[in-house]
PDB file of C-alpha atoms and ligand atoms in Angstrom:
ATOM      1  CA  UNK X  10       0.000   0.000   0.000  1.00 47.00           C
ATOM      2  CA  UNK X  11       2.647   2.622   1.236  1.00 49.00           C
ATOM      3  CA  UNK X  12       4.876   0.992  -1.308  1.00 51.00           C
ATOM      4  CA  UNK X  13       2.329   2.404  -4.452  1.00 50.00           C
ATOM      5  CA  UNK X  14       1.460   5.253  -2.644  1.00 47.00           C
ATOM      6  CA  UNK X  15       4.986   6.668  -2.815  1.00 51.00           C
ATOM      7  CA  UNK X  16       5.919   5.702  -6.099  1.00 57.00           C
ATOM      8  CA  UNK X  17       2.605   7.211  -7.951  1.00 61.00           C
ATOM      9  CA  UNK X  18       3.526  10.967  -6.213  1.00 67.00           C
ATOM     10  CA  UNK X  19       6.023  12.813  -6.074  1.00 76.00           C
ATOM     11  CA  UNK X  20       6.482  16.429  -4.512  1.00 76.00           C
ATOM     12  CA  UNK X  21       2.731  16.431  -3.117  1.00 80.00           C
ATOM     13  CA  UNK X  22       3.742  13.113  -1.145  1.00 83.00           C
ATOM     14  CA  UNK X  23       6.775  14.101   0.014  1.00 84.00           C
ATOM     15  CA  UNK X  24       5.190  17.106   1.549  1.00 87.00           C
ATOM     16  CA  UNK X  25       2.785  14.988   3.183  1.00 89.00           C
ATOM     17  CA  UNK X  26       5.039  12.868   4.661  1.00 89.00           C
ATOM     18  CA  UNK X  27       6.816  15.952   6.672  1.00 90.00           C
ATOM     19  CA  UNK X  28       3.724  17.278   7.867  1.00 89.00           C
ATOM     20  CA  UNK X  29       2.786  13.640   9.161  1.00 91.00           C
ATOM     21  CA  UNK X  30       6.214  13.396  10.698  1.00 91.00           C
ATOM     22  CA  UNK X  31       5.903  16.819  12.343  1.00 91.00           C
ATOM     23  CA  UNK X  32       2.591  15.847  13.643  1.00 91.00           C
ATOM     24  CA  UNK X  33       3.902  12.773  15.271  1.00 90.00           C
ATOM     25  CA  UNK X  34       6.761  14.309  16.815  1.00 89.00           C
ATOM     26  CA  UNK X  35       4.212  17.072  18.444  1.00 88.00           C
ATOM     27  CA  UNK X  36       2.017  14.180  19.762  1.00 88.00           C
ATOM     28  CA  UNK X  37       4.682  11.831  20.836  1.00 87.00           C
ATOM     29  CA  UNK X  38       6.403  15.121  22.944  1.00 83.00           C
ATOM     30  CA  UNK X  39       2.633  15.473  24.261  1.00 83.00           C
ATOM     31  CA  UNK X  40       2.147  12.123  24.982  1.00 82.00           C
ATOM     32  CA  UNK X  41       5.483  12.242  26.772  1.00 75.00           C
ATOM     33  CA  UNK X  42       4.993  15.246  28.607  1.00 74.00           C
ATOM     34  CA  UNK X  43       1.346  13.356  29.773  1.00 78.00           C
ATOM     35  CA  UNK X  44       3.558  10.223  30.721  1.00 73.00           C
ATOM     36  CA  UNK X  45       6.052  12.237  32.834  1.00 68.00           C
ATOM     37  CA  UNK X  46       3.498  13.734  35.604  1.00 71.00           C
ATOM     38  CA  UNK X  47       0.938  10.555  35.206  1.00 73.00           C
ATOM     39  CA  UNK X  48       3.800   8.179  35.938  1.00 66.00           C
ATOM     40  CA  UNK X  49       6.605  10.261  37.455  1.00 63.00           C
ATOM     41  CA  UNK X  50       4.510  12.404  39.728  1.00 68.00           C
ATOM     42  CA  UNK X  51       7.221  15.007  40.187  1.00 65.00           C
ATOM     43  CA  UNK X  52       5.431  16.973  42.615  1.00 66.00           C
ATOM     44  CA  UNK X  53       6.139  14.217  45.391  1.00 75.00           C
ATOM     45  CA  UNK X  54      10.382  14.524  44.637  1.00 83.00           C
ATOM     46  CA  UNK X  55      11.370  15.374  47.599  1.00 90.00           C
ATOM     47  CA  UNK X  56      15.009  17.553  48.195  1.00 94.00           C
ATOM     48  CA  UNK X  57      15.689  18.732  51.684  1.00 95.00           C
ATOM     49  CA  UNK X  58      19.104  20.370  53.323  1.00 95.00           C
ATOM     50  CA  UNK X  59      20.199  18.935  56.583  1.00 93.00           C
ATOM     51  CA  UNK X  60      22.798  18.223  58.959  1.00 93.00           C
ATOM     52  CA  UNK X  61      24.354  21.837  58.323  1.00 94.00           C
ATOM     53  CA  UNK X  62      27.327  22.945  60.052  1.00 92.00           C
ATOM     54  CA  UNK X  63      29.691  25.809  60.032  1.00 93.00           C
ATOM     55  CA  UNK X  64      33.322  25.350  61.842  1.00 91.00           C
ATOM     56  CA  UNK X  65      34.577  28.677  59.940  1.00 92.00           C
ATOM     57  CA  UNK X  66      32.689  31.948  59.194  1.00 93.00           C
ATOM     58  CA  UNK X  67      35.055  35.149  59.356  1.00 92.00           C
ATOM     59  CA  UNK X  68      34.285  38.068  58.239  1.00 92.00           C
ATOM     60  CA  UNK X  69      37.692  40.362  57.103  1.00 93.00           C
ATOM     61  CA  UNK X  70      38.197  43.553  55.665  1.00 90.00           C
ATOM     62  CA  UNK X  71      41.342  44.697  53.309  1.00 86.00           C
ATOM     63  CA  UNK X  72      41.267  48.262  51.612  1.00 82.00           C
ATOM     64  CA  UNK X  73      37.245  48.999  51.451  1.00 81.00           C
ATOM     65  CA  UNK X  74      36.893  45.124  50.235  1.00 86.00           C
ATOM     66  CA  UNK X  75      34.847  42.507  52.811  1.00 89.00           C
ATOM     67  CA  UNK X  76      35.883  39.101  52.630  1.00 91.00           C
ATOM     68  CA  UNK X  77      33.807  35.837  54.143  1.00 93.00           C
ATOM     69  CA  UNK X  78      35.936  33.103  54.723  1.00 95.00           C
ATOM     70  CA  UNK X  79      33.961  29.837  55.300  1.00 95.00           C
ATOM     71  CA  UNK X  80      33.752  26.441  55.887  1.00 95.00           C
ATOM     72  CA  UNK X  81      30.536  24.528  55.926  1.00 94.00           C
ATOM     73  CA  UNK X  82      29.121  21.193  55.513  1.00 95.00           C
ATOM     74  CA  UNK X  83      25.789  19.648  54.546  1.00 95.00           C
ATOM     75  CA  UNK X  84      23.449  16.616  53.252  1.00 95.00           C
ATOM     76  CA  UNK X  85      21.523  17.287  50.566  1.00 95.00           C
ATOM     77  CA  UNK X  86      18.806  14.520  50.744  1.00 95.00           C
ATOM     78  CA  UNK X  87      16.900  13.432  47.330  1.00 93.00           C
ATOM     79  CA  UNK X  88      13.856  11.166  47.381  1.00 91.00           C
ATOM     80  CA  UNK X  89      12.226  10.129  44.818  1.00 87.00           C
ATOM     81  CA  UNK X  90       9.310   8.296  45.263  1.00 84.00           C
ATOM     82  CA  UNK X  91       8.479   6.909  42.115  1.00 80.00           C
ATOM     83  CA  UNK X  92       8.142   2.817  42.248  1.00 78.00           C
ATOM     84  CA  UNK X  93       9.008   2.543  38.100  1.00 78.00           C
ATOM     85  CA  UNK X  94      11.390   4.985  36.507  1.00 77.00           C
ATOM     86  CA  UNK X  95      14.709   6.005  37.789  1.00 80.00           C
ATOM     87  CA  UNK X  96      15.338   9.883  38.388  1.00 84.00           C
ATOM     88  CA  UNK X  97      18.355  11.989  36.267  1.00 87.00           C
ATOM     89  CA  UNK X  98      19.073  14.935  38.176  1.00 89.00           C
ATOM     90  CA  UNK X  99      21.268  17.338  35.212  1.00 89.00           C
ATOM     91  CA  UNK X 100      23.434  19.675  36.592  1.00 91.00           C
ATOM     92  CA  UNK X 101      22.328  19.216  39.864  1.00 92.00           C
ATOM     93  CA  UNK X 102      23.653  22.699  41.978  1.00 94.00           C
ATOM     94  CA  UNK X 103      23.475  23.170  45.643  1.00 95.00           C
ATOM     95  CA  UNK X 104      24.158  26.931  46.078  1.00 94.00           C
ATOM     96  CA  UNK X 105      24.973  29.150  49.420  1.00 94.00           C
ATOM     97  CA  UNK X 106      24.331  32.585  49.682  1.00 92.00           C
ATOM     98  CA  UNK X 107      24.116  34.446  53.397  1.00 93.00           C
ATOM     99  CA  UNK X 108      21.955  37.776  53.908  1.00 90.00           C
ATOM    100  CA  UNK X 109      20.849  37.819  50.865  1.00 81.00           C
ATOM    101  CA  UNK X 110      18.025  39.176  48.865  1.00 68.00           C
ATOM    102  CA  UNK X 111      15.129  36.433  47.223  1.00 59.00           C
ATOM    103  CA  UNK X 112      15.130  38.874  44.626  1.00 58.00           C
ATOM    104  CA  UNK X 113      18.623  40.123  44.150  1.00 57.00           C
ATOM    105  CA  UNK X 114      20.520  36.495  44.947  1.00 56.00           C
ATOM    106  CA  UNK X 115      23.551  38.662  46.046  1.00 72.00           C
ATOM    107  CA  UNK X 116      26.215  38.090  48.624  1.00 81.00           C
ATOM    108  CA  UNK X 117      26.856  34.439  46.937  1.00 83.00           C
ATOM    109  CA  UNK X 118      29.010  32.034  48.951  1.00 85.00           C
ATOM    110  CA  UNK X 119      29.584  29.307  47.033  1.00 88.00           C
ATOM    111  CA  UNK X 120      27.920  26.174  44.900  1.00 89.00           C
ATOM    112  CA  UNK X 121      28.886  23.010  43.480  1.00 91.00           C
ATOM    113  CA  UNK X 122      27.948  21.814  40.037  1.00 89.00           C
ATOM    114  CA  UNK X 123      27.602  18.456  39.330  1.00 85.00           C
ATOM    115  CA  UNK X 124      26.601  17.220  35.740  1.00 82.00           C
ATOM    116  CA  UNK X 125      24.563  13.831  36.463  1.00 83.00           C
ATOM    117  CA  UNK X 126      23.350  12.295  39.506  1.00 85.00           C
ATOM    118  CA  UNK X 127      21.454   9.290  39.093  1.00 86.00           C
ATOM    119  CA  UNK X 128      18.700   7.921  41.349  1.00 86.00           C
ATOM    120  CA  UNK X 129      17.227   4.709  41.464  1.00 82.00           C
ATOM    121  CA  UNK X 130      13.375   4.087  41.709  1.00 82.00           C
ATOM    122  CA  UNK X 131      11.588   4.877  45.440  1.00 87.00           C
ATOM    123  CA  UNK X 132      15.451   5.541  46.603  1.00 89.00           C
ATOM    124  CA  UNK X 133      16.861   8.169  49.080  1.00 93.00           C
ATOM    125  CA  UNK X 134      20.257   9.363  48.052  1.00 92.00           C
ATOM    126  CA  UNK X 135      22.363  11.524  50.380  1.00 94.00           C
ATOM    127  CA  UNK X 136      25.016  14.259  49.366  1.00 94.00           C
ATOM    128  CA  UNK X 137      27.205  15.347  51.776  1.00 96.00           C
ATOM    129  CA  UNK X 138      29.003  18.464  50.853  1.00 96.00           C
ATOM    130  CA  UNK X 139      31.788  20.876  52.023  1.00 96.00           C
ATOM    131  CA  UNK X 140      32.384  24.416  51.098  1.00 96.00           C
ATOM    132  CA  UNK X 141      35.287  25.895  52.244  1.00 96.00           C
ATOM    133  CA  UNK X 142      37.072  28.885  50.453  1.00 95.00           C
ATOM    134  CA  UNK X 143      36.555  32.832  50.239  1.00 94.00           C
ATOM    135  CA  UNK X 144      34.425  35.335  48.946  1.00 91.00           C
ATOM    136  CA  UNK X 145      33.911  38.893  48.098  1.00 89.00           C
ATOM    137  CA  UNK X 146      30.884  40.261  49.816  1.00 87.00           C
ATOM    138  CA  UNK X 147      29.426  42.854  47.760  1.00 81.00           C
ATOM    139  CA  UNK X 148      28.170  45.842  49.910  1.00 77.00           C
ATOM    140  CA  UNK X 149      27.257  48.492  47.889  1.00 72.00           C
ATOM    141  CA  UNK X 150      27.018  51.560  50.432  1.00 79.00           C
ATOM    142  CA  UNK X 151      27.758  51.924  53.907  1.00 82.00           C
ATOM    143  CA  UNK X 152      24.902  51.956  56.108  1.00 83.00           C
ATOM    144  CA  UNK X 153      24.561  48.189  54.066  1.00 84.00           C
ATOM    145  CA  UNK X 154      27.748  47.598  55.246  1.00 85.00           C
ATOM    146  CA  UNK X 155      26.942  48.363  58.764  1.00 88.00           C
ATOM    147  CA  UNK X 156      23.903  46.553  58.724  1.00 89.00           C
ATOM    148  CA  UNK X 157      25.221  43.154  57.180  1.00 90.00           C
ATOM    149  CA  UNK X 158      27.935  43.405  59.547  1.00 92.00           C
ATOM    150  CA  UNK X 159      26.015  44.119  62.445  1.00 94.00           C
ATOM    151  CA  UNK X 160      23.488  41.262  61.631  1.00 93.00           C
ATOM    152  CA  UNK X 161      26.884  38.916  61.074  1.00 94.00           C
ATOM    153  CA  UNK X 162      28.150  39.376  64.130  1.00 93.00           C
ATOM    154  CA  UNK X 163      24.737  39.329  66.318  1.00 93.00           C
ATOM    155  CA  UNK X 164      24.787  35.795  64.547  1.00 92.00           C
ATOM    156  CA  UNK X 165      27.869  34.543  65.420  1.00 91.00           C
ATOM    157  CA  UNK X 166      27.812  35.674  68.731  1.00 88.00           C
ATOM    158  CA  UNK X 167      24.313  33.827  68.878  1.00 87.00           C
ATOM    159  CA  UNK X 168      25.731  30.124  67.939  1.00 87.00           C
ATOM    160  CA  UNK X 169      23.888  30.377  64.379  1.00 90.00           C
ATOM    161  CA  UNK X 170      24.290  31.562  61.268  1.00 93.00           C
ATOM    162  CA  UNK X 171      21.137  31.765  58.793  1.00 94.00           C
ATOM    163  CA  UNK X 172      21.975  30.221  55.686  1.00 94.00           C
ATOM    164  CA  UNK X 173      19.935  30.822  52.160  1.00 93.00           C
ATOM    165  CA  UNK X 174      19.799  27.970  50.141  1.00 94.00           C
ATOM    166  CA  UNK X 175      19.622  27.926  46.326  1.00 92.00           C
ATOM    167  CA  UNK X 176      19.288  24.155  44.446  1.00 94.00           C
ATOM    168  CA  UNK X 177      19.042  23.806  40.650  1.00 92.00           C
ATOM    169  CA  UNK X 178      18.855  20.974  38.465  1.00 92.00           C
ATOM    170  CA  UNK X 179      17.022  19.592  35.469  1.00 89.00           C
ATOM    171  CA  UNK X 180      16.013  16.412  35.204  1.00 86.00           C
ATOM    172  CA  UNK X 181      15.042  13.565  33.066  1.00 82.00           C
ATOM    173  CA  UNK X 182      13.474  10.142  33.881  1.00 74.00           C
ATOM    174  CA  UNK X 183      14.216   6.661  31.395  1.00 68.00           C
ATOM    175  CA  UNK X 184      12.087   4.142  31.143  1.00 68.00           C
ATOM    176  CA  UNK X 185      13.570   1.751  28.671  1.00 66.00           C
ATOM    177  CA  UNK X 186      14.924   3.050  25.525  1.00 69.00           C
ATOM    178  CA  UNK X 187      12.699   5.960  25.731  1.00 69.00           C
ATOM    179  CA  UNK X 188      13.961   9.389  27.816  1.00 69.00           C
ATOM    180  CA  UNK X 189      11.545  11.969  28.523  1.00 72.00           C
ATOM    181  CA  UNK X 190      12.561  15.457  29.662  1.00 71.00           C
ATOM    182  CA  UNK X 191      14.380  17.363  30.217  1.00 80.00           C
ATOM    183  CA  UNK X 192      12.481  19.409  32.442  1.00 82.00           C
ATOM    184  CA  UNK X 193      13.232  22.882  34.286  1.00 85.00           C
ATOM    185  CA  UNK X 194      11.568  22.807  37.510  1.00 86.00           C
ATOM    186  CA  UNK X 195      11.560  25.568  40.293  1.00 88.00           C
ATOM    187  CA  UNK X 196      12.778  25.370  43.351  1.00 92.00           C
ATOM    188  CA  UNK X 197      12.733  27.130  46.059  1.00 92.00           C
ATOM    189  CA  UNK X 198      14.437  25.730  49.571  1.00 93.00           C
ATOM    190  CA  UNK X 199      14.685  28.788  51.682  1.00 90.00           C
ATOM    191  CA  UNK X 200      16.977  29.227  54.435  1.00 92.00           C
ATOM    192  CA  UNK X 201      17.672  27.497  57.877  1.00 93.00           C
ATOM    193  CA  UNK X 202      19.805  27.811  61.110  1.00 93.00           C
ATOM    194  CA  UNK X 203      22.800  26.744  60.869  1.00 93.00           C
ATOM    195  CA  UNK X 204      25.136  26.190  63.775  1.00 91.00           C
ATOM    196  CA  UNK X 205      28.635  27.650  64.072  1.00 90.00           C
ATOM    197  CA  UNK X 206      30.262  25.060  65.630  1.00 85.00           C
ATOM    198  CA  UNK X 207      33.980  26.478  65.385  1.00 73.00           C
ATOM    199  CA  UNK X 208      34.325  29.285  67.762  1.00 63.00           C
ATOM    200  CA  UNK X 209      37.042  27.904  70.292  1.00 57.00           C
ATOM    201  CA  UNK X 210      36.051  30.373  72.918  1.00 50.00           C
ATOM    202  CA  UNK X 211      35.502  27.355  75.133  1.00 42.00           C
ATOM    203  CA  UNK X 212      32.199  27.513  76.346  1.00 45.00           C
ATOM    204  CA  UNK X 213      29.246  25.188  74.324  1.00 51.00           C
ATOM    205  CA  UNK X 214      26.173  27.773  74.891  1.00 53.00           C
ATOM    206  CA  UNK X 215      23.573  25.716  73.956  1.00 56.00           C
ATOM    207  CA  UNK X 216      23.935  22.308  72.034  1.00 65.00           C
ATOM    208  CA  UNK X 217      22.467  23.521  68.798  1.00 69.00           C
ATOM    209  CA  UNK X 218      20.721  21.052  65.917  1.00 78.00           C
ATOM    210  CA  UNK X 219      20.221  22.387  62.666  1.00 81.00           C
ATOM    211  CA  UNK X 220      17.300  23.303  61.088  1.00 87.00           C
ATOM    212  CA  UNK X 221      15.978  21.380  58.065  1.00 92.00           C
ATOM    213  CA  UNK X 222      15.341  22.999  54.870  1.00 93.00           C
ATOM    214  CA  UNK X 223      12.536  21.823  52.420  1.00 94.00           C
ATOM    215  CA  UNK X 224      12.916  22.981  49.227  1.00 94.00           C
ATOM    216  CA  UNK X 225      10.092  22.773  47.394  1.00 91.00           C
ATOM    217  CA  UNK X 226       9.649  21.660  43.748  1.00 89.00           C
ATOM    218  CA  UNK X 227       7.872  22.993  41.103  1.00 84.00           C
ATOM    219  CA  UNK X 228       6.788  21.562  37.647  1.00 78.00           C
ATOM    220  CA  UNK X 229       5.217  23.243  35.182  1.00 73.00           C
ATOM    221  CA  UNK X 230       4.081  22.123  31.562  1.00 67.00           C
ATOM    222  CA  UNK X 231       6.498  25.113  30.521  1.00 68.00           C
ATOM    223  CA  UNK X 232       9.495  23.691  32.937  1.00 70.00           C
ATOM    224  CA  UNK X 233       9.462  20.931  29.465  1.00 72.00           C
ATOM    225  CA  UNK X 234      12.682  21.730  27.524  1.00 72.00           C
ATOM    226  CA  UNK X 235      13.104  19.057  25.229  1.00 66.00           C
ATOM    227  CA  UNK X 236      15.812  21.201  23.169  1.00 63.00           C
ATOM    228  CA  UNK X 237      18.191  21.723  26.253  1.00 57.00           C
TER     229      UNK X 237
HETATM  230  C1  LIG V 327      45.618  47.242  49.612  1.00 58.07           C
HETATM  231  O1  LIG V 327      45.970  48.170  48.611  1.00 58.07           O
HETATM  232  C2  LIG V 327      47.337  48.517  48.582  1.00 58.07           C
HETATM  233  C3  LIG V 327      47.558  49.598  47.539  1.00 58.07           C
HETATM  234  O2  LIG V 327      46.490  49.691  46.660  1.00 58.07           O
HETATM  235  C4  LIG V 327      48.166  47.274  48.286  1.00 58.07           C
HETATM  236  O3  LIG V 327      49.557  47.613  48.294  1.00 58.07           O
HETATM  237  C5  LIG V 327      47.887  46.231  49.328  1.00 58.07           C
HETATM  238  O4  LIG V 327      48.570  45.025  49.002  1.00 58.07           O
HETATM  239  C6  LIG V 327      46.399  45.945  49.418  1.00 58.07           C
HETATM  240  N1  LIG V 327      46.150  45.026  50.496  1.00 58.07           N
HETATM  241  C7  LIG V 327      45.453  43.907  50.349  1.00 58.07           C
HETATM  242  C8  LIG V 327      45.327  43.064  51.554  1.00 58.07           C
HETATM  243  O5  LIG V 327      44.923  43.596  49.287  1.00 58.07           O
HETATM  244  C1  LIG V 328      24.495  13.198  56.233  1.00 58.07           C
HETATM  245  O1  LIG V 328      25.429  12.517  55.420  1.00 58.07           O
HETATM  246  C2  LIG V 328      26.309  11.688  56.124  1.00 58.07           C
HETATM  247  C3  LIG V 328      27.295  11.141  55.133  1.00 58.07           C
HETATM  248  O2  LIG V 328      26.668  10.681  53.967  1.00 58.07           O
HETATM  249  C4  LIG V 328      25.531  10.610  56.854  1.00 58.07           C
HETATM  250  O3  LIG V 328      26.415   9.805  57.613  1.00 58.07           O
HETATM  251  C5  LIG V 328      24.502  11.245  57.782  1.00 58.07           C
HETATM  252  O4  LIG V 328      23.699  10.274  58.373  1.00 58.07           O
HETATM  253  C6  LIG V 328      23.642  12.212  57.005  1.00 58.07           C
HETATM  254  N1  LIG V 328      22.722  12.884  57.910  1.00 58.07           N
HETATM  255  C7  LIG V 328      21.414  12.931  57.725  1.00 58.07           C
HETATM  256  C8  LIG V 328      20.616  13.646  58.752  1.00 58.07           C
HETATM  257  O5  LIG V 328      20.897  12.439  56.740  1.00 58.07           O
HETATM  258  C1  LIG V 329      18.874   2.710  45.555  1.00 58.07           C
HETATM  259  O1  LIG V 329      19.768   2.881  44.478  1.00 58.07           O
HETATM  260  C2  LIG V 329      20.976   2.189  44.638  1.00 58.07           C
HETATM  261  C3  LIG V 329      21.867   2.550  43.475  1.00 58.07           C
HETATM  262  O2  LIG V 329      21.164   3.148  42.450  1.00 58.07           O
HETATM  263  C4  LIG V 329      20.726   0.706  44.746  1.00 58.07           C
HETATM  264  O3  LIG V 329      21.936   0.046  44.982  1.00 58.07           O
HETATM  265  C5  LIG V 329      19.762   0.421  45.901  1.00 58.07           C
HETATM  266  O4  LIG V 329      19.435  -0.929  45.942  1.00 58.07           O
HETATM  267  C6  LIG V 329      18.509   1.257  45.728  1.00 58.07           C
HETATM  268  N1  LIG V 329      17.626   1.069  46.878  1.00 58.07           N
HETATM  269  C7  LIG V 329      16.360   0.722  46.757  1.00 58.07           C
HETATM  270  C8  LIG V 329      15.580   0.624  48.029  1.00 58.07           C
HETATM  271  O5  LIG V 329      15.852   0.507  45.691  1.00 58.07           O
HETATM  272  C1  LIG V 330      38.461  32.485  61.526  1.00 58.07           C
HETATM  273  O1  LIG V 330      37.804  31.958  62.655  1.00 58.07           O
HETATM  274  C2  LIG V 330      38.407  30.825  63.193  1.00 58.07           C
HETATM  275  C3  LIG V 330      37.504  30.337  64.286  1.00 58.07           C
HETATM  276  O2  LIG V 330      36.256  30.013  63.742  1.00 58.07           O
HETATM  277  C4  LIG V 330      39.791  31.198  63.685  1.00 58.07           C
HETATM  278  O3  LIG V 330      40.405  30.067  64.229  1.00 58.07           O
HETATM  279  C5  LIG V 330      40.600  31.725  62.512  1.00 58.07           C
HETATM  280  O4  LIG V 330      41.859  32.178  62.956  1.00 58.07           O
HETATM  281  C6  LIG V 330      39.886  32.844  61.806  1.00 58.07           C
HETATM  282  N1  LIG V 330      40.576  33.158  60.584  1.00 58.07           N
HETATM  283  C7  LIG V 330      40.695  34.400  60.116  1.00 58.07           C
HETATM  284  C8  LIG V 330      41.355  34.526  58.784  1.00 58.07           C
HETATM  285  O5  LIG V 330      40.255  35.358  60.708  1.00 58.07           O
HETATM  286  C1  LIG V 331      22.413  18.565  74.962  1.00 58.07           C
HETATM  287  O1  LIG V 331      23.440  18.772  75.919  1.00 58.07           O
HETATM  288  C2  LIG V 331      23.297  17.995  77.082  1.00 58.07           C
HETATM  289  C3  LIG V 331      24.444  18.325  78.001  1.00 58.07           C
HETATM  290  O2  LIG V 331      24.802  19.665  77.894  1.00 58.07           O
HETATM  291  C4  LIG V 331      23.312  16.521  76.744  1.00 58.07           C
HETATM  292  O3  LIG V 331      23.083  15.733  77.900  1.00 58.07           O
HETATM  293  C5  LIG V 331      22.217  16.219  75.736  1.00 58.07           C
HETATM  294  O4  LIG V 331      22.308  14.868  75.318  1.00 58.07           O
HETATM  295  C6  LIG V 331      22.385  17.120  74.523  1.00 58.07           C
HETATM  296  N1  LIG V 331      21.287  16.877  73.594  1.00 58.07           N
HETATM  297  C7  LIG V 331      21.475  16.611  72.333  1.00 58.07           C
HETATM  298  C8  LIG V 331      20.247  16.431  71.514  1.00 58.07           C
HETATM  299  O5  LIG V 331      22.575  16.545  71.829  1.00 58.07           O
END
């Protein structure tokens, strides 16, 4: 049938057969976007920050410039819930900022990029990171300044330090030969207490846990990339 279809037209045919390829591609990305939150249920993915500790957090000044000098560690916890498919997380990027603005994302600390992490189906996987390093604060005019200073050292004098948290990834799920994504959800974790835990000025005030953050996750039909 499709044999003597083709060979009896020519240009008409050939046009046909683009549009019908088109059209399946748009229904097969449709039918895959459908299959990701049926199946996947990306709502329930779960990400949380815990465990947090800070043994360094010094704040330093050298001609006008602030410096923070840190050291911090933390568990990033993924869940994913799903009893079929497997989880990609792309470019998966805890980030750190301190006193910063939702809306500015200023006074950065520091992140860590990593390009895959893989989770099996209903799994917990736990990521235990350390930042340690400097970095410019950026305080634009002085009663900023005195403010972000004040605040830092009411903090530190106070055990705690209260840490913004910024995670991005994309992600992907395979089931078989077929991968659907990648998607570009939104996610927003917050901050939490942090303990400073480094301060050798002997006495152990109070014996401080840290606060969880929950980040939560956000899918959108529009968070579907399938180009990136
Ligand atoms: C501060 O600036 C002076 C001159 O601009 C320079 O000699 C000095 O090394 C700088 N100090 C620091 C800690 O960057
Ligand atoms: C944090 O990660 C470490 C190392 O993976 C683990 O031993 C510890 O139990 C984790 N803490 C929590 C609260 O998950
Ligand atoms: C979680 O994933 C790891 C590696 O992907 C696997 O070894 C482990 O068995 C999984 N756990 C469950 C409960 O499926
Ligand atoms: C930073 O603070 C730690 C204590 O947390 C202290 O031991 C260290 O000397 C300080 N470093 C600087 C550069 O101020
Ligand atoms: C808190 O500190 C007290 C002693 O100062 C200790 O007995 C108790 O176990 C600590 N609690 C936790 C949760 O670490």
């Amino acid at each position: 049938m499709a044999k003597a279809g083709r060979s009896r037209c020519g240009c008409c045919c050939v046009m046909g057969w683009i549009f019908g390829i088109i059209a399946a591609i748009v229904v097969l990305l449709g039918i895959a976007v459908g299959l990701f939150f049926a199946i996947v249920n990306p709502q329930k993915m779960k990400i949380q920050i815990n465990d947090a500790t800070i043994t360094k957090f010094n704040l330093t000044e050298a001609n006008q410039t602030h410096w923070l000098h840190y050291d911090m560690e933390f568990n990033v916890t993924l869940r994913n819930p799903n009893r079929i498919m497997g989880l990609y997380y792309d470019h998966f990027t805890p980030g750190v900022y301190y006193q910063t603005d939702e809306n500015i994302m200023r006074n950065y600390v520091d992140s860590k990029f990593m390009n895959v992490v893989y989770q099996g189906k209903k799994n917990t996987t736990v990521i235990r990171y350390r930042f340690k390093g400097k970095r410019e604060v950026y305080l634009l005019e002085a009663g900023e300044r005195a403010r972000f200073i004040d605040q830092f050292e009411k903090e530190k004098r106070a055990g705690f330090f209260s840490i913004d948290w910024k995670v991005e990834f994309r992600t992907r799920v395979k089931l078989g030969a077929i991968r659907i994504g990648i998607f570009r959800p939104k996610v927003r974790c917050g901050s939490s207490l942090v303990p400073f835990v480094g301060g050798n000025n002997g006495q152990k005030r109070v014996n401080v846990t840290s606060d969880v953050a929950k980040c939560r996750v956000k899918f959108k039909a529009s968070s579907y990339d399938p180009l990136a």
